[in-house]
Amino acid sequence: MPELSSERPDDAVESQPPLDDGALARLDDYLNAERLGEEAPDVISAHGYLVALAVSPRDIAPEQWIAELFEGEPPFDDTAERDEILGLLEALKANAASILERGHWVELPFDAELDEAGEMAAAIEDWCAGFMQGVFLDEAAWFSQDESHVAALLLPFMALSGLFDDEPEIAEMATEDAQFAALAGQLPELTLDLYLHFRVPPEPPKGKGKSTARTSGGRKRGRKR
């Protein structure tokens, strides 16, 4: 089971762990249960999704983001289990929001340094796919404020997610290991940049600006590996 932690650059800020080991293990066990099927998210992709919800410029109703994450109502043995699991997911989301609100970087569940087995690259891809799933949940809101700037900030997430491999200009950004690792190392800072973009009022324009248009690619979602 992956740990929700990562090595951070020297200028990154310490933040509290999103969940203790027992709670993380419980969530991991639930998400990997056979009753959820192969389409269910794992802890890595779910974390990316919830961080995107914390960044999102608009709050999403729990029933909406839960249904999107699980492609419907997830199965629970009883009300107690439902409250427990959904409470853990909400805790991950709230933790990310709290850290970002203080201007800190969210700890991500991987290192930017790739391993020979490819497990770290797979984790990065799953996390970014989950993050982009959260973006797609309210895409209009994400691109309602300076869409060209937001699109530029999201490019590394898109390139690493594996969801845009049919778009050569995006896919080519992460074809080499060095490129892939460099983009992954930018994710904590870019996540904070996106959060601040939606919440810090822009400086008054000095002159008339020009609007730009965005083109978006196809959408898929991360899967359990």
Short mmCIF file of C-alpha atoms in Angstrom, two decimals:
data_model
loop_
_atom_site.label_atom_id
_atom_site.label_comp_id
_atom_site.label_asym_id
_atom_site.label_seq_id
_atom_site.Cartn_x
_atom_site.Cartn_y
_atom_site.Cartn_z
CA MET A 1 0.00 0.00 0.00
CA PRO A 2 1.48 3.39 -0.95
CA GLU A 3 2.11 6.01 1.67
CA LEU A 4 0.65 9.47 1.21
CA SER A 5 3.92 11.30 1.55
CA SER A 6 6.66 12.58 -0.69
CA GLU A 7 10.10 14.09 -0.62
CA ARG A 8 9.88 17.86 -0.89
CA PRO A 9 12.35 20.51 -2.10
CA ASP A 10 14.09 22.52 0.62
CA ASP A 11 11.71 25.44 0.20
CA ALA A 12 8.57 23.33 0.59
CA VAL A 13 6.66 23.69 3.85
CA GLU A 14 6.00 20.92 6.35
CA SER A 15 2.36 19.90 6.58
CA GLN A 16 0.35 17.48 8.66
CA PRO A 17 -0.14 13.92 7.34
CA PRO A 18 -3.49 13.55 5.53
CA LEU A 19 -4.43 10.35 7.39
CA ASP A 20 -2.74 8.19 10.02
CA ASP A 21 -1.48 4.77 8.97
CA GLY A 22 -4.51 2.91 10.31
CA ALA A 23 -7.03 5.14 8.55
CA LEU A 24 -5.07 4.99 5.29
CA ALA A 25 -4.90 1.20 5.49
CA ARG A 26 -8.64 1.01 6.09
CA LEU A 27 -9.38 3.18 3.06
CA ASP A 28 -6.95 1.20 0.93
CA ASP A 29 -8.61 -2.08 1.94
CA TYR A 30 -12.04 -0.74 1.06
CA LEU A 31 -11.01 0.60 -2.34
CA ASN A 32 -9.29 -2.67 -3.23
CA ALA A 33 -12.23 -4.86 -2.22
CA GLU A 34 -13.55 -7.12 -5.00
CA ARG A 35 -17.11 -5.86 -4.53
CA LEU A 36 -16.08 -2.48 -5.97
CA GLY A 37 -14.86 -4.03 -9.22
CA GLU A 38 -11.93 -3.18 -11.44
CA GLU A 39 -13.28 0.27 -12.28
CA ALA A 40 -12.97 1.53 -8.70
CA PRO A 41 -10.24 4.06 -7.87
CA ASP A 42 -7.22 3.19 -5.75
CA VAL A 43 -5.86 5.38 -2.97
CA ILE A 44 -3.45 7.17 -5.32
CA SER A 45 -6.01 8.20 -7.94
CA ALA A 46 -8.60 9.00 -5.26
CA HIS A 47 -6.10 11.33 -3.58
CA GLY A 48 -5.44 13.14 -6.87
CA TYR A 49 -9.18 13.50 -7.41
CA LEU A 50 -9.77 14.89 -3.92
CA VAL A 51 -6.89 17.35 -4.20
CA ALA A 52 -8.44 18.65 -7.42
CA LEU A 53 -11.73 19.11 -5.55
CA ALA A 54 -9.85 21.10 -2.89
CA VAL A 55 -8.34 23.29 -5.62
CA SER A 56 -11.59 23.70 -7.58
CA PRO A 57 -12.97 27.25 -7.70
CA ARG A 58 -16.44 25.97 -6.83
CA ASP A 59 -17.56 23.55 -4.15
CA ILE A 60 -18.97 20.29 -5.50
CA ALA A 61 -21.82 18.62 -3.62
CA PRO A 62 -20.65 15.39 -1.92
CA GLU A 63 -23.29 13.28 -3.66
CA GLN A 64 -21.99 14.52 -7.02
CA TRP A 65 -18.28 13.92 -6.46
CA ILE A 66 -18.89 10.56 -4.79
CA ALA A 67 -21.02 9.38 -7.71
CA GLU A 68 -18.34 10.50 -10.17
CA LEU A 69 -15.50 8.88 -8.25
CA PHE A 70 -17.25 5.51 -8.02
CA GLU A 71 -19.38 5.79 -11.18
CA GLY A 72 -22.50 5.53 -9.05
CA GLU A 73 -23.27 4.78 -5.42
CA PRO A 74 -20.45 2.73 -3.86
CA PRO A 75 -21.45 -0.43 -1.99
CA PHE A 76 -21.35 -0.45 1.82
CA ASP A 77 -22.16 -3.14 4.36
CA ASP A 78 -24.10 -0.70 6.50
CA THR A 79 -24.52 2.96 7.42
CA ALA A 80 -21.55 2.83 9.78
CA GLU A 81 -19.19 1.72 7.01
CA ARG A 82 -20.59 4.35 4.66
CA ASP A 83 -20.00 7.10 7.20
CA GLU A 84 -16.51 5.78 7.92
CA ILE A 85 -15.29 5.56 4.31
CA LEU A 86 -16.88 8.77 3.12
CA GLY A 87 -15.50 10.47 6.22
CA LEU A 88 -11.98 9.34 5.31
CA LEU A 89 -12.36 10.63 1.76
CA GLU A 90 -13.68 13.94 3.06
CA ALA A 91 -10.73 14.11 5.48
CA LEU A 92 -8.27 13.81 2.58
CA LYS A 93 -10.07 16.59 0.73
CA ALA A 94 -10.27 18.83 3.81
CA ASN A 95 -6.61 18.23 4.62
CA ALA A 96 -5.54 19.36 1.16
CA ALA A 97 -7.77 22.43 1.34
CA SER A 98 -6.37 23.39 4.75
CA ILE A 99 -2.77 23.09 3.58
CA LEU A 100 -3.38 25.06 0.39
CA GLU A 101 -5.26 27.76 2.28
CA ARG A 102 -2.14 28.34 4.38
CA GLY A 103 -0.05 28.69 1.23
CA HIS A 104 1.74 25.36 1.67
CA TRP A 105 2.40 22.55 -0.77
CA VAL A 106 0.31 19.41 -0.47
CA GLU A 107 2.34 16.26 0.08
CA LEU A 108 1.87 13.88 -2.84
CA PRO A 109 1.90 10.06 -2.67
CA PHE A 110 5.02 9.59 -4.77
CA ASP A 111 8.55 10.82 -5.37
CA ALA A 112 9.56 12.54 -8.60
CA GLU A 113 12.54 10.16 -8.90
CA LEU A 114 11.53 7.21 -11.07
CA ASP A 115 12.38 3.59 -10.26
CA GLU A 116 13.40 0.85 -12.68
CA ALA A 117 10.24 -1.19 -12.04
CA GLY A 118 8.06 1.67 -13.19
CA GLU A 119 5.95 1.68 -10.03
CA MET A 120 6.60 5.35 -9.30
CA ALA A 121 5.71 6.38 -12.86
CA ALA A 122 2.48 4.37 -12.56
CA ALA A 123 1.64 6.11 -9.29
CA ILE A 124 2.28 9.54 -10.81
CA GLU A 125 0.10 8.70 -13.80
CA ASP A 126 -2.72 7.43 -11.60
CA TRP A 127 -2.57 10.51 -9.35
CA CYS A 128 -2.65 12.90 -12.31
CA ALA A 129 -5.48 10.95 -13.95
CA GLY A 130 -7.45 11.28 -10.71
CA PHE A 131 -6.66 15.00 -10.56
CA MET A 132 -7.86 15.53 -14.12
CA GLN A 133 -11.03 13.59 -13.35
CA GLY A 134 -11.68 16.17 -10.65
CA VAL A 135 -11.08 18.96 -13.17
CA PHE A 136 -13.50 17.43 -15.66
CA LEU A 137 -16.18 17.29 -12.97
CA ASP A 138 -16.57 21.08 -13.21
CA GLU A 139 -14.50 22.00 -16.25
CA ALA A 140 -16.41 25.21 -17.01
CA ALA A 141 -15.57 26.65 -13.59
CA TRP A 142 -11.89 25.74 -13.89
CA PHE A 143 -11.53 27.59 -17.19
CA SER A 144 -13.79 30.54 -16.41
CA GLN A 145 -10.90 32.71 -15.16
CA ASP A 146 -8.03 33.31 -17.61
CA GLU A 147 -8.45 29.96 -19.34
CA SER A 148 -5.14 30.13 -21.20
CA HIS A 149 -3.25 30.52 -17.92
CA VAL A 150 -5.14 27.67 -16.26
CA ALA A 151 -4.56 25.47 -19.30
CA ALA A 152 -0.82 26.19 -19.09
CA LEU A 153 -0.73 25.29 -15.39
CA LEU A 154 -2.63 22.05 -16.08
CA LEU A 155 -0.38 20.91 -18.94
CA PRO A 156 1.98 18.84 -16.73
CA PHE A 157 -0.99 17.11 -15.08
CA MET A 158 -2.39 16.35 -18.52
CA ALA A 159 0.91 15.11 -19.93
CA LEU A 160 1.58 12.82 -16.95
CA SER A 161 -1.97 11.47 -16.69
CA GLY A 162 -1.81 9.31 -19.80
CA LEU A 163 -5.25 10.59 -20.77
CA PHE A 164 -4.02 12.65 -23.70
CA ASP A 165 -1.69 10.20 -25.42
CA ASP A 166 -3.62 10.71 -28.65
CA GLU A 167 -2.56 14.36 -28.68
CA PRO A 168 1.13 14.36 -29.77
CA GLU A 169 1.98 17.86 -28.51
CA ILE A 170 0.91 16.89 -24.98
CA ALA A 171 2.16 13.30 -25.02
CA GLU A 172 5.62 14.35 -26.20
CA MET A 173 6.11 16.43 -23.06
CA ALA A 174 6.72 13.29 -21.00
CA THR A 175 8.20 10.74 -23.39
CA GLU A 176 11.63 10.69 -21.75
CA ASP A 177 12.19 9.69 -18.11
CA ALA A 178 13.98 12.95 -17.40
CA GLN A 179 11.06 14.96 -18.79
CA PHE A 180 8.57 12.85 -16.87
CA ALA A 181 10.42 13.29 -13.57
CA ALA A 182 10.89 17.02 -14.11
CA LEU A 183 7.17 17.53 -14.70
CA ALA A 184 6.29 15.38 -11.67
CA GLY A 185 8.55 17.53 -9.52
CA GLN A 186 6.50 20.60 -10.47
CA LEU A 187 3.14 19.18 -9.39
CA PRO A 188 3.09 20.37 -5.74
CA GLU A 189 3.93 23.94 -6.73
CA LEU A 190 1.50 23.93 -9.66
CA THR A 191 -1.27 22.64 -7.42
CA LEU A 192 -0.77 25.60 -5.10
CA ASP A 193 -0.51 27.98 -8.06
CA LEU A 194 -3.89 26.78 -9.31
CA TYR A 195 -5.45 27.13 -5.87
CA LEU A 196 -4.16 30.69 -5.48
CA HIS A 197 -5.19 31.60 -9.02
CA PHE A 198 -8.83 30.93 -8.15
CA ARG A 199 -8.73 32.74 -4.80
CA VAL A 200 -6.30 35.66 -4.96
CA PRO A 201 -7.77 38.67 -6.78
CA PRO A 202 -5.73 39.55 -9.86
CA GLU A 203 -3.97 42.88 -10.09
CA PRO A 204 -5.99 45.56 -11.89
CA PRO A 205 -5.16 45.46 -15.61
CA LYS A 206 -3.02 48.29 -16.91
CA GLY A 207 -4.63 48.11 -20.31
CA LYS A 208 -7.08 46.17 -22.38
CA GLY A 209 -6.15 42.52 -22.73
CA LYS A 210 -6.99 40.01 -25.36
CA SER A 211 -8.98 36.88 -24.68
CA THR A 212 -7.60 33.54 -25.73
CA ALA A 213 -9.31 30.28 -26.48
CA ARG A 214 -8.56 26.82 -25.12
CA THR A 215 -8.78 23.47 -26.77
CA SER A 216 -9.32 20.44 -24.59
CA GLY A 217 -8.58 16.83 -25.29
CA GLY A 218 -10.39 13.59 -24.74
CA ARG A 219 -11.23 12.38 -21.26
CA LYS A 220 -10.67 9.12 -19.55
CA ARG A 221 -10.14 8.21 -15.93
CA GLY A 222 -7.53 6.39 -13.92
CA ARG A 223 -8.12 2.78 -13.00
CA LYS A 224 -6.95 0.41 -10.36
CA ARG A 225 -3.73 -1.30 -11.31
#
